[in-house]
Coordinates of C-alpha atoms and ligand atoms in Angstrom, one line a residue:
X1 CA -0.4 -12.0 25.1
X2 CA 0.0 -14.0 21.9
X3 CA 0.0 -12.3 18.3
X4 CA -2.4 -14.6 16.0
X5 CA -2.2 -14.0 12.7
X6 CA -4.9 -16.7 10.6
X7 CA -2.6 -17.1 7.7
X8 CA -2.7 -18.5 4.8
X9 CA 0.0 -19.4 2.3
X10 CA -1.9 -20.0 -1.0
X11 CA 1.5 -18.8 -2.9
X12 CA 4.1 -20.4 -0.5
X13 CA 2.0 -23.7 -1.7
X14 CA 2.9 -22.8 -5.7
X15 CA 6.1 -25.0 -6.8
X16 CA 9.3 -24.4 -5.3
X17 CA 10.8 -22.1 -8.5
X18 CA 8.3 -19.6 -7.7
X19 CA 10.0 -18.7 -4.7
X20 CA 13.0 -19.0 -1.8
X21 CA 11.8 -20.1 1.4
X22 CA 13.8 -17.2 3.6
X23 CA 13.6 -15.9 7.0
X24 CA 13.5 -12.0 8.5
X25 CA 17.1 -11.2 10.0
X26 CA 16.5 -10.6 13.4
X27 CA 17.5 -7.0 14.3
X28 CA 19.0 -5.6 17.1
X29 CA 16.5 -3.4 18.9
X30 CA 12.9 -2.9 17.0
X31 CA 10.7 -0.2 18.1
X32 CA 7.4 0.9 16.4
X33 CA 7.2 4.3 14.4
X34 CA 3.5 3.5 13.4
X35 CA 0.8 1.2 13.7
X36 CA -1.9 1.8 11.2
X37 CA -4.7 0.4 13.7
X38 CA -7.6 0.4 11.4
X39 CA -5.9 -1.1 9.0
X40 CA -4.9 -3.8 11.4
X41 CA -8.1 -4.2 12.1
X42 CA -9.8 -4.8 8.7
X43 CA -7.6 -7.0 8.4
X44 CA -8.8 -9.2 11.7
X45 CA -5.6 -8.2 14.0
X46 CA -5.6 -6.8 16.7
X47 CA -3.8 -3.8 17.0
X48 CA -3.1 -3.7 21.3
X49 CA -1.1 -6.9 20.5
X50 CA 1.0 -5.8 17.3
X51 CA 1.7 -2.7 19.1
X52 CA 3.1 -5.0 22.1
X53 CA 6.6 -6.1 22.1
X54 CA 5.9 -9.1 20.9
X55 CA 4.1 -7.6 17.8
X56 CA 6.9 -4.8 17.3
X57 CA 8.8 -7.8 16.9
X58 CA 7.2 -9.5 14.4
X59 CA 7.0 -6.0 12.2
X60 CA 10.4 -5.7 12.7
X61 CA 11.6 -9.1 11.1
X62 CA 12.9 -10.3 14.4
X63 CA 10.7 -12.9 15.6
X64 CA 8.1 -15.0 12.8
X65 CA 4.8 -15.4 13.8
X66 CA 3.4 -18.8 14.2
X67 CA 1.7 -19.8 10.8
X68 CA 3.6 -17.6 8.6
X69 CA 5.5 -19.5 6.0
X70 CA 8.3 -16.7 5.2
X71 CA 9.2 -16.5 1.6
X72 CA 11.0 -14.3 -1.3
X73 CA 9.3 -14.6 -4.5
X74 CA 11.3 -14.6 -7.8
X75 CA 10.1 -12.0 -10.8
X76 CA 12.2 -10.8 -13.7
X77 CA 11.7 -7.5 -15.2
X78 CA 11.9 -4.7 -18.0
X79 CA 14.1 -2.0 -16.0
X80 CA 14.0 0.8 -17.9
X81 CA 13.5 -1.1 -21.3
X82 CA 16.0 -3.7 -20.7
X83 CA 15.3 -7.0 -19.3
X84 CA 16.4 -8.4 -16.5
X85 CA 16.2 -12.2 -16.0
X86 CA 16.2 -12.3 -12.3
X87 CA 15.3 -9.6 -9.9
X88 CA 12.8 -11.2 -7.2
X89 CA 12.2 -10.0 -3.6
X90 CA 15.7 -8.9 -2.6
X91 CA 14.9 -7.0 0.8
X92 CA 11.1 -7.8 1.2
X93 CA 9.9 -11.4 3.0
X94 CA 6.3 -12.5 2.7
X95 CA 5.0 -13.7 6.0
X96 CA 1.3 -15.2 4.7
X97 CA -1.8 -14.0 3.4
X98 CA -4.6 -13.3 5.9
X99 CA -8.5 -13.0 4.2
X100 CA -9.4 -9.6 5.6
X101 CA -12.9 -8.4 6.7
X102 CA -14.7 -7.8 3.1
X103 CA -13.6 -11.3 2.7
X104 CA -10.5 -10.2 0.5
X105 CA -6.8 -12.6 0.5
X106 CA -4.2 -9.9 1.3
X107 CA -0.6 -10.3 1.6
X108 CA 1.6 -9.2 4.6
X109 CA 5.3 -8.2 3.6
X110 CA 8.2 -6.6 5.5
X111 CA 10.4 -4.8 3.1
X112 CA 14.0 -4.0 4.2
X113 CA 14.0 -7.2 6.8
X114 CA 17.3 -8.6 5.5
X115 CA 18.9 -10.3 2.6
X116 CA 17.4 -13.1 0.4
X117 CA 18.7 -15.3 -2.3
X118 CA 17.4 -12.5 -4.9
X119 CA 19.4 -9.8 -3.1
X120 CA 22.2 -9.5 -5.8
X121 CA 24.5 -7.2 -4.8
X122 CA 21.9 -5.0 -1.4
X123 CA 21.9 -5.1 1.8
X124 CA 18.2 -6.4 1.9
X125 CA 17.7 -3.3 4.1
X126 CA 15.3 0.0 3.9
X127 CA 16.1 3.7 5.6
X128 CA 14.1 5.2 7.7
X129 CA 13.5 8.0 4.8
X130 CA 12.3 6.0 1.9
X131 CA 9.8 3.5 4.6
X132 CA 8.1 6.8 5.9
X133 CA 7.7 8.1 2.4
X134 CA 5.9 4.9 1.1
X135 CA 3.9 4.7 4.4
X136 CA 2.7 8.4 3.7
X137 CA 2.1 8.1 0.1
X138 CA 0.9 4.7 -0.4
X139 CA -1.7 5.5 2.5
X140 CA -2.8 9.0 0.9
X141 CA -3.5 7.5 -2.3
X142 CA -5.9 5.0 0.0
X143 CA -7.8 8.1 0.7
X144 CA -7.5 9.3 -2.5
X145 CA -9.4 6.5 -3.5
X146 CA -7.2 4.8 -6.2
X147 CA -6.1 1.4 -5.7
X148 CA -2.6 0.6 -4.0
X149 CA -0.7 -1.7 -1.8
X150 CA -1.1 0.0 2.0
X151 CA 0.9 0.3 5.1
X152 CA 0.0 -1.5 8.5
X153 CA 3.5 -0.6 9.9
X154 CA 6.6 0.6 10.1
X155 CA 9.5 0.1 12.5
X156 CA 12.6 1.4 13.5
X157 CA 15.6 -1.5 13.4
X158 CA 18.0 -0.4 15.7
X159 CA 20.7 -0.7 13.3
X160 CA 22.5 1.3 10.5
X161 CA 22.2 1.0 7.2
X162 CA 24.6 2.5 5.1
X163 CA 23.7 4.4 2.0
X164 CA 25.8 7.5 0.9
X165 CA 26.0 8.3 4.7
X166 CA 24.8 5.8 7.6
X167 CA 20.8 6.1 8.4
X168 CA 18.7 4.6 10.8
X169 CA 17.2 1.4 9.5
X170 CA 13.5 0.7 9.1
X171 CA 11.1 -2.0 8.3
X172 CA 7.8 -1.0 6.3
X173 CA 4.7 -3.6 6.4
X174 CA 3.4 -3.7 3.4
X175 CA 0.0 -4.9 2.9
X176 CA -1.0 -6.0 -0.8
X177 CA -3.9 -7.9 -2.5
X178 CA -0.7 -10.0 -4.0
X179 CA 2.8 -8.8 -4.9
X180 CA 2.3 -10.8 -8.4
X181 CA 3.9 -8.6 -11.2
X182 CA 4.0 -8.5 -14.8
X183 CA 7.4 -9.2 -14.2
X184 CA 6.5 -12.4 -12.6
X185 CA 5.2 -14.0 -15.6
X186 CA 8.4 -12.9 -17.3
X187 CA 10.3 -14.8 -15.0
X188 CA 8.8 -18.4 -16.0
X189 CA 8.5 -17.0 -19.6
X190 CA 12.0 -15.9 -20.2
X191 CA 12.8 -19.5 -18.6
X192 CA 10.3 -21.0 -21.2
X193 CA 8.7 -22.6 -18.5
X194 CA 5.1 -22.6 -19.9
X195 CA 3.9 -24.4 -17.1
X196 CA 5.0 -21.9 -14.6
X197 CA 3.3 -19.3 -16.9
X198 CA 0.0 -21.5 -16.6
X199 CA 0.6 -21.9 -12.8
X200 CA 0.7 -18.4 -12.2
X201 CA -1.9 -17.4 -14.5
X202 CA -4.4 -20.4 -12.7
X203 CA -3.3 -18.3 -9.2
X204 CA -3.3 -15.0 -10.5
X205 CA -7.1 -15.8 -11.9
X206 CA -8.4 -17.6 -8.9
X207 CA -6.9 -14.0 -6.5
X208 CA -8.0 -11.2 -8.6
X209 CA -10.2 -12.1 -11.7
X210 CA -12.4 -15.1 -10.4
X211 CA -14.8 -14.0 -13.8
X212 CA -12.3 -15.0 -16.0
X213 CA -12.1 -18.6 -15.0
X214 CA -15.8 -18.7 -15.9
X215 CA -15.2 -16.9 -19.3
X216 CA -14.9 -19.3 -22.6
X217 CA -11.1 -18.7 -22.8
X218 CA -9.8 -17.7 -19.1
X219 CA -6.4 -16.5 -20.0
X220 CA -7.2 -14.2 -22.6
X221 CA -10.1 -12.7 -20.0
X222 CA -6.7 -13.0 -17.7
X223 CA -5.3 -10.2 -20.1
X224 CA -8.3 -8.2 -20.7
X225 CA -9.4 -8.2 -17.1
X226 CA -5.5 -6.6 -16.3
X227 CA -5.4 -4.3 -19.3
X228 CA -8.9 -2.6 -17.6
X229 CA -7.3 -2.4 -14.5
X230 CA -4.4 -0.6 -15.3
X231 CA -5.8 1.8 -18.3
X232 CA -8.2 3.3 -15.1
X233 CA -5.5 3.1 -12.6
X234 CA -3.4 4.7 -14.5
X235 CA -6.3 7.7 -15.6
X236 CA -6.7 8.2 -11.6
X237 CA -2.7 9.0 -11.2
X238 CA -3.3 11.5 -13.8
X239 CA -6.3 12.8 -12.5
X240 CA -4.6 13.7 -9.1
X241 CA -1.6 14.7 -10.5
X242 CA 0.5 11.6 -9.8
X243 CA 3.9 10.3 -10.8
X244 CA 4.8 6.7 -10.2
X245 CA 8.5 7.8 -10.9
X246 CA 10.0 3.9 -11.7
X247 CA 7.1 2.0 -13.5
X248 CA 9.2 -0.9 -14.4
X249 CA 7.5 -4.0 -15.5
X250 CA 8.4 -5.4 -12.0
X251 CA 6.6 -2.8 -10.3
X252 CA 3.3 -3.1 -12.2
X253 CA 0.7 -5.1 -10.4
X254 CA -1.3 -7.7 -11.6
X255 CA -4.2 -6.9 -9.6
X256 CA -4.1 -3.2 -10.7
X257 CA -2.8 -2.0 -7.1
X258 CA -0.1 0.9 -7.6
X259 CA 2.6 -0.7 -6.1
X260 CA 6.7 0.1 -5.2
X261 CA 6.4 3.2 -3.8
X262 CA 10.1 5.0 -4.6
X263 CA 10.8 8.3 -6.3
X264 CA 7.4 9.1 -6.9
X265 CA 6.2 12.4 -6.8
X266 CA 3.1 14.8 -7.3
X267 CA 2.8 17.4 -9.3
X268 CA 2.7 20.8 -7.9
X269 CA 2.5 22.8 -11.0
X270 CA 0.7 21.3 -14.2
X271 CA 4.2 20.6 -16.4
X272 CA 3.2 17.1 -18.5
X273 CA 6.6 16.8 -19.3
X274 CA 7.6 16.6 -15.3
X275 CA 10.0 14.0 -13.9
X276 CA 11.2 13.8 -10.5
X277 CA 13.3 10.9 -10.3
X278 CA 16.9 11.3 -10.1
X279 CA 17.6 7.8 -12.5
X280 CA 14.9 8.9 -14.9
X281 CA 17.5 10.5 -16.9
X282 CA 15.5 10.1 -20.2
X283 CA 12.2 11.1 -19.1
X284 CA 10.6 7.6 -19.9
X285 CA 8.1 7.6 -16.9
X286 CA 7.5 11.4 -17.1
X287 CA 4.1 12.2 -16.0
X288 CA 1.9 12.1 -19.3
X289 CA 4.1 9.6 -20.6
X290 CA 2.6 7.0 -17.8
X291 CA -0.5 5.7 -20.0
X292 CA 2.0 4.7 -22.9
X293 CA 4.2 2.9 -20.6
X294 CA 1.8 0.9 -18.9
X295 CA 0.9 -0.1 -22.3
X296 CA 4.8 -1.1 -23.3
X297 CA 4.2 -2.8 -20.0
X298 CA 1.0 -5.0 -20.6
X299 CA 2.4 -5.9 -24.1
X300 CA 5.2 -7.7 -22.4
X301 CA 2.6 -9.3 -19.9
X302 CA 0.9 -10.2 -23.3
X303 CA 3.6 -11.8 -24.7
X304 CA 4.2 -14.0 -21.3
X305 CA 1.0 -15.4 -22.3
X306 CA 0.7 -16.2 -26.0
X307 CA 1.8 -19.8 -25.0
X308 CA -1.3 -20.1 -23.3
X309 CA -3.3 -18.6 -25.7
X310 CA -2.7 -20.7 -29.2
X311 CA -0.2 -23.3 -30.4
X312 CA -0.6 -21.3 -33.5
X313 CA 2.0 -18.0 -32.7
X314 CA 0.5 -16.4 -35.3
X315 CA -3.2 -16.4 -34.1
X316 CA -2.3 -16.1 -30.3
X317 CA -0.3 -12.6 -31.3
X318 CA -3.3 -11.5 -33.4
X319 CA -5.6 -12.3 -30.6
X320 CA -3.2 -10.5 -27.6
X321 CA -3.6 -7.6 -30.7
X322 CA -7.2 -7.2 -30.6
X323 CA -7.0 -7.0 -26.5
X324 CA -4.3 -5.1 -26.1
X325 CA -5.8 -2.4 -29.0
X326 CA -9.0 -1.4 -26.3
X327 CA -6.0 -0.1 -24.0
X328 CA -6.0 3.0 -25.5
X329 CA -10.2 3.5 -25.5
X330 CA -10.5 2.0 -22.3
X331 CA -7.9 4.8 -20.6
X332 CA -9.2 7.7 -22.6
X333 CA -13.0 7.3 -21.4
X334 CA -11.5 6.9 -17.7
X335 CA -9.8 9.6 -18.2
X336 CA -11.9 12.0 -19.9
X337 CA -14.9 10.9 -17.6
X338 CA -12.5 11.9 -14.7
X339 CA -11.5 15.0 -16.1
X340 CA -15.4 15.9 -17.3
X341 CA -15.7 15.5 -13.4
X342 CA -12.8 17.5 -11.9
X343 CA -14.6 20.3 -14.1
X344 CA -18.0 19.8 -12.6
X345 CA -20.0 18.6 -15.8
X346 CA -22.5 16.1 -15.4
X347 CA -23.2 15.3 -18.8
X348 CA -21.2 14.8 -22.3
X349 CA -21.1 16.9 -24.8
X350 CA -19.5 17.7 -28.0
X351 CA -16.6 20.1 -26.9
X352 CA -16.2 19.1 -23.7
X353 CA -12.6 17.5 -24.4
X354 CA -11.3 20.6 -26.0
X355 CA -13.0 22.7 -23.2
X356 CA -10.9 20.7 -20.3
X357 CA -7.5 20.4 -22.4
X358 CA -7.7 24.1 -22.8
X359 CA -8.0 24.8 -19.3
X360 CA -4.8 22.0 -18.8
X361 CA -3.3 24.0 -21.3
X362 CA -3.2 27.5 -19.8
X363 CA -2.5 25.6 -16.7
X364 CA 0.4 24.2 -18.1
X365 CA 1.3 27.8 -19.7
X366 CA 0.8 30.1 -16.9
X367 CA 2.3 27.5 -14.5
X368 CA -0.3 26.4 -12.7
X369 CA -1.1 24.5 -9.3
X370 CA -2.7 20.9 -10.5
X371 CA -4.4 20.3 -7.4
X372 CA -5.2 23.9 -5.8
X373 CA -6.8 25.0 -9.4
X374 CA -9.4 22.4 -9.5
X375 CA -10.2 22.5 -5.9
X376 CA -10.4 26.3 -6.4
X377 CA -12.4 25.9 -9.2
X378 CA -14.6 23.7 -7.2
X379 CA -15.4 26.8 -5.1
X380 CA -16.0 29.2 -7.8
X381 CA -18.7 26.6 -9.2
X382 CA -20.7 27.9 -6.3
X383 CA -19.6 31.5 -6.3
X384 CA -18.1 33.5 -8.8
X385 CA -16.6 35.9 -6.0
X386 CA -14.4 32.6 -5.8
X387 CA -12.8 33.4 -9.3
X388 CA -10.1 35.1 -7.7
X389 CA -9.2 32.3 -5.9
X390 CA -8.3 30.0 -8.8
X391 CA -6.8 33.5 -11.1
X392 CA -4.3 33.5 -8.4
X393 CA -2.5 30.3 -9.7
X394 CA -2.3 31.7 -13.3
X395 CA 0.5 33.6 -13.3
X396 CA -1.7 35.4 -16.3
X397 CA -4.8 35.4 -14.5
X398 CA -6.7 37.0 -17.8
X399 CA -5.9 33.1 -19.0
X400 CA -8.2 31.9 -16.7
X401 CA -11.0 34.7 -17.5
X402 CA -11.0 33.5 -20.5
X403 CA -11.6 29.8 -20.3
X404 CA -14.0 30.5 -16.8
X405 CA -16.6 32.4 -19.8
X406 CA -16.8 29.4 -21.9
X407 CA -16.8 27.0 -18.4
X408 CA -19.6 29.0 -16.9
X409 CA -21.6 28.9 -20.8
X410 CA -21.2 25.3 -20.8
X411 CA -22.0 24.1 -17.3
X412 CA -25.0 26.7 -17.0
X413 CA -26.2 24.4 -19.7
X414 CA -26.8 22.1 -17.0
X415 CA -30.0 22.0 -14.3
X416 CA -28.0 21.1 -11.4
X417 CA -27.6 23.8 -8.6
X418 CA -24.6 25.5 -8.2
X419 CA -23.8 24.1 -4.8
X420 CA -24.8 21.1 -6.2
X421 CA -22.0 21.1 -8.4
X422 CA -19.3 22.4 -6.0
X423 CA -20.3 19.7 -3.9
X424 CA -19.7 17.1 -6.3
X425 CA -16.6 18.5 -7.6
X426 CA -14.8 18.6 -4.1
X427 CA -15.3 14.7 -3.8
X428 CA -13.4 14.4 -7.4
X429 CA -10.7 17.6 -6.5
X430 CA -9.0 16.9 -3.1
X431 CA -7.4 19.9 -0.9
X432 CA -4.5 17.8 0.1
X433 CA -2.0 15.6 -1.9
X434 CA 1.4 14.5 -0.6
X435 CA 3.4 17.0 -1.6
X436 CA 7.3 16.5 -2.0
X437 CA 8.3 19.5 0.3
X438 CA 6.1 18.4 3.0
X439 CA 7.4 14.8 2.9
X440 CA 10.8 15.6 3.2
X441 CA 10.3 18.2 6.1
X442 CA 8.5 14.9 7.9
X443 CA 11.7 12.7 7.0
X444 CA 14.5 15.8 8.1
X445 CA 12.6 15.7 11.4
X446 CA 12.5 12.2 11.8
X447 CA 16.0 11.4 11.1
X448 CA 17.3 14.7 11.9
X449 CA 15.4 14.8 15.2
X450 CA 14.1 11.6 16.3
X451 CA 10.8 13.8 15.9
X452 CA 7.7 11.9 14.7
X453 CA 5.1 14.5 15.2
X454 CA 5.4 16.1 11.7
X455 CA 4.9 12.4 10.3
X456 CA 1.6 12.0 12.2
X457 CA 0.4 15.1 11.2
X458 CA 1.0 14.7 8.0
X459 CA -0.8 11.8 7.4
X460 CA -3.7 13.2 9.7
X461 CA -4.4 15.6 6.8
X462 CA -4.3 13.4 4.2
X463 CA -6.6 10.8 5.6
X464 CA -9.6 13.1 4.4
X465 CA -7.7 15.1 1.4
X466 CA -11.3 15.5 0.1
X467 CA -12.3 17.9 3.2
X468 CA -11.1 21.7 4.2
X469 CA -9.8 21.0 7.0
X470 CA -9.1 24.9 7.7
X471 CA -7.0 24.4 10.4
X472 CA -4.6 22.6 8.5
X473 CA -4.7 24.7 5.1
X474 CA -0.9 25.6 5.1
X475 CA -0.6 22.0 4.0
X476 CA -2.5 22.3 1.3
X477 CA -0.5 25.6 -0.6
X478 CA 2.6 24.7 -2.8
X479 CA 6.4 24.5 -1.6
X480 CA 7.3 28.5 -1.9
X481 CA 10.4 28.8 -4.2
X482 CA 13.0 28.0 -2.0
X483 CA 11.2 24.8 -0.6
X484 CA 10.5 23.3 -3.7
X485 CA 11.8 19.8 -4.7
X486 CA 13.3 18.3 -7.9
X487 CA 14.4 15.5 -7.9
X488 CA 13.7 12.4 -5.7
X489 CA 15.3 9.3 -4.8
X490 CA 14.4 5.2 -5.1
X491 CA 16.3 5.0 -1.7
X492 CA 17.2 1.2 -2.1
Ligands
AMP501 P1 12.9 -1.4 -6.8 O1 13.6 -0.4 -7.7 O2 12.8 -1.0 -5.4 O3 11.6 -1.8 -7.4 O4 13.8 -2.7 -6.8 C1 14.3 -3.4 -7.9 C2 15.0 -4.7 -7.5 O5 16.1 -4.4 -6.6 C3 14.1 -5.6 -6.7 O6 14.5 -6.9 -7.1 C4 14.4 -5.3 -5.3 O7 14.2 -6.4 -4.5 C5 15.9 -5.1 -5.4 N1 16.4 -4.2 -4.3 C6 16.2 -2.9 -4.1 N2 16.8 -2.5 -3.0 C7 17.5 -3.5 -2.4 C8 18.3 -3.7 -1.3 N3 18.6 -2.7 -0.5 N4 18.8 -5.0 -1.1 C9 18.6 -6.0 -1.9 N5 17.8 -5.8 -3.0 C10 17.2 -4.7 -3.3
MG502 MG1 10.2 -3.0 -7.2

């Protein structure tokens, strides 16, 4: 039984610089932790054979399948605000692209399947931890809705790898619509390899923004078409309480995917001044800080591509000016439409912004739950027995009293039945997010235990986050005190 994967290597056939041609390591004894089977098959697998031992193989690093054209691609990056020339895929191989049933080019990636030429000083190797973390997250956000890079697999190694103490050693497949980054055009640009810069735009157009090769000047419809995509990504993380944790110019996507899944983290209570990660000593990619980053971020994918845009510096920065300038316009109607929605409103008024950040502020006051107080809120749309349900999270519940007499005013303004509006606002407010406490009770059993069944009921419940799900509502409350989580870790 024969694993076929119809690959393609559209990138593998850019010039060599973009690029080390690099094989998986094999590893000692693979075995499968999790096959996401309809992922598989959107993507034309089948899933009996990856889950085979031949397939476990493959997912593992240990055996290549035939047409895959391993590579590690070089990127650069802005860590943290300072530039690094050379990063690249140090502990991820790209096997191919497959085109999957909507007829979209997605990569196929195994991250932590050994070193590469861009390894620097790693192992090239992923724990068991951090791979279940990204599988869990990256996959919620999928049923979230909001645009990211998915999981099809991950795998045990068999081996160690050591970190502060020895851990089992994994292998996550990673399924993208590319793994271009802004800091892959910084990599030719830094090199002032214009060419490169033009290569990669040509590709990068041709993937994600076929449009802009029609458009009168394609690389400046290049930039625009990115700046959309990550001013409304960016408004959906806020709108479900995420934090990327590590937005780095090397982990921001071209295509507008949330991508690199490390010390993220949801918000439990509304704080916009949260960080989780344990290296975000500043608080640079603090939650409400995201939006300005992303624009530090596109700036530096603008300047990449001045050289494409002018031979007159001058005019090429005005004109990345103009583009880069809708950024902020372009995030605050995504996000104020998405917020206009978590609150159940239909239309727009005058006062509706000040109505919503003066519930986020005696959320962020009385320390409340993100997610439980719009999904609560949801209910008392319907009902206003439900009130009590959302004062609960308040921990002055007279805040809420408040702000619910002005909410009930405005949306009573409105013709739309009451359960009409609840039912709207519980496909905008989910029940369950991916909550830190819960994530690292599924990784202590794992590793701890060799115990899987937390990890596959996790992500049970948050392949519908949108729905009740009553038997499962104890994953919906917040960590009680002495569960709660703060900090979180890259893993690398
Ligand atoms: P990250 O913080 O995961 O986005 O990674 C930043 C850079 O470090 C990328 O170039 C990664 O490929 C590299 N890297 C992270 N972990 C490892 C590792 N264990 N071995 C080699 N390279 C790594
Ligand atoms: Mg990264």
């Amino acid at each position: 039984m024969t694993v076929h994967f119809p690959f393609q290597n559209t990138y593998a056939a850019l010039p060599d610089g973009f690029f080390a041609r690099v094989a998986p390591t094999p590893v000692a004894s693979p075995r499968l932790v999790k096959l996401n089977r309809p992922l598989a098959v959107r993507l034309g697998l089948d899933p009996d054979r990856l889950e085979s031992s031949e397939g476990v193989e493959i997912l593992a690093g240990k055996r290549i399948p035939d047409g895959a054209q391993p590579i590690a691609t070089a990127y650069a990056g802005h860590q943290f605000g300072h530039f690094v020339p050379q990063l690249g895929d140090g502990r991820a191989i790209l096997l191919g692209e497959v085109v999957d049933i909507d007829g979209i080019r997605r990569d196929i990636q195994l991250k932590g399947s050994g070193p590469t030429p861009f390894s620097r000083r790693g192992d090239g190797r992923a724990a068991l931890g951090p791979v279940l973390r990204e599988y869990i997250v990256s996959e919620a956000m999928a049923a979230l809705g909001i645009p990211t890079t998915r999981s099809l697999a991950a795998t045990i190694t068999g081996e160690q790898v050591i970190r502060e103490t020895p851990l089992p050693g994994a292998v996550l497949t990673r399924v993208a619509s590319s793994h271009i980054r802004v800091g892959t055009f910084q990599y030719f640009a830094a090199r002032g390899d214009t060419e490169g810069v033009r290569r990669l735009a040509d590709h990068a157009i041709a993937r994600h923004y076929p449009q802009a090769a029609q458009a009168e000047r394609p690389y400046h419809a290049l930039l625009e078409g990115v700046v959309t995509r990550q001013a409304e990504l960016v408004a959906r993380w806020l709108l479900v309480g995420f934090i990327h944790g590590v937005m780095n110019t090397d982990n921001t996507s071209i295509s507008g995917e949330t991508i690199d899944y490390g010390p993220c983290a949801f918000l439990d209570h509304y704080d916009p001044a949260a960080v989780f990660s344990s290296i975000d000593e500043q608080g640079r990619y603090a939650y409400a800080n995201q939006p300005k980053i992303a624009l530090w971020n596109l700036t530096r994918l603008a300047e990449c591509l001045l050289s494409l845009f002018s031979d007159d510096k001058d005019k090429a920065i005005e004109q990345a000016q103009l583009i880069l300038g809708e950024f902020p316009a372009k995030f605050t109607a995504a996000y104020q439409s998405g917020l206009r929605q978590k609150i159940g409103l239909f239309t727009q008024r005058d006062g509706d912004e000040a109505l919503v950040q003066d519930l986020l502020d005696a959320m962020a006051k009385n320390h409340a739950d993100f997610t439980l107080t719009f999904r609560h809120l949801s209910d008392a749309a319907a009902d206003t027995n439900r009130d009590s349900d959302v004062r609960r999270h308040f921990t002055d519940p007279a805040a809420y009293d408040e702000w619910a007499t002005r909410w009930r005013q405005r949306i009573g303004e409105e013709p739309q039945t009451p359960a009409a509006r609840a039912a709207t606002m519980r496909t905008v407010n989910p029940a369950f997010i991916p909550r830190n406490h819960r994530i690292e009770a599924v990784i202590q059993a794992a590793i701890g235990c060799n115990d899987f069944a937390p990890f596959e009921e996790l992500l049970t419940v948050l392949s519908k986050p949108y729905e009740d799900q009553p038997g499962f509502s104890k994953y919906a409350e917040p960590p009680e005190p002495d569960q709660r989580v703060l900090q979180t870790f890259c893993g690398t």
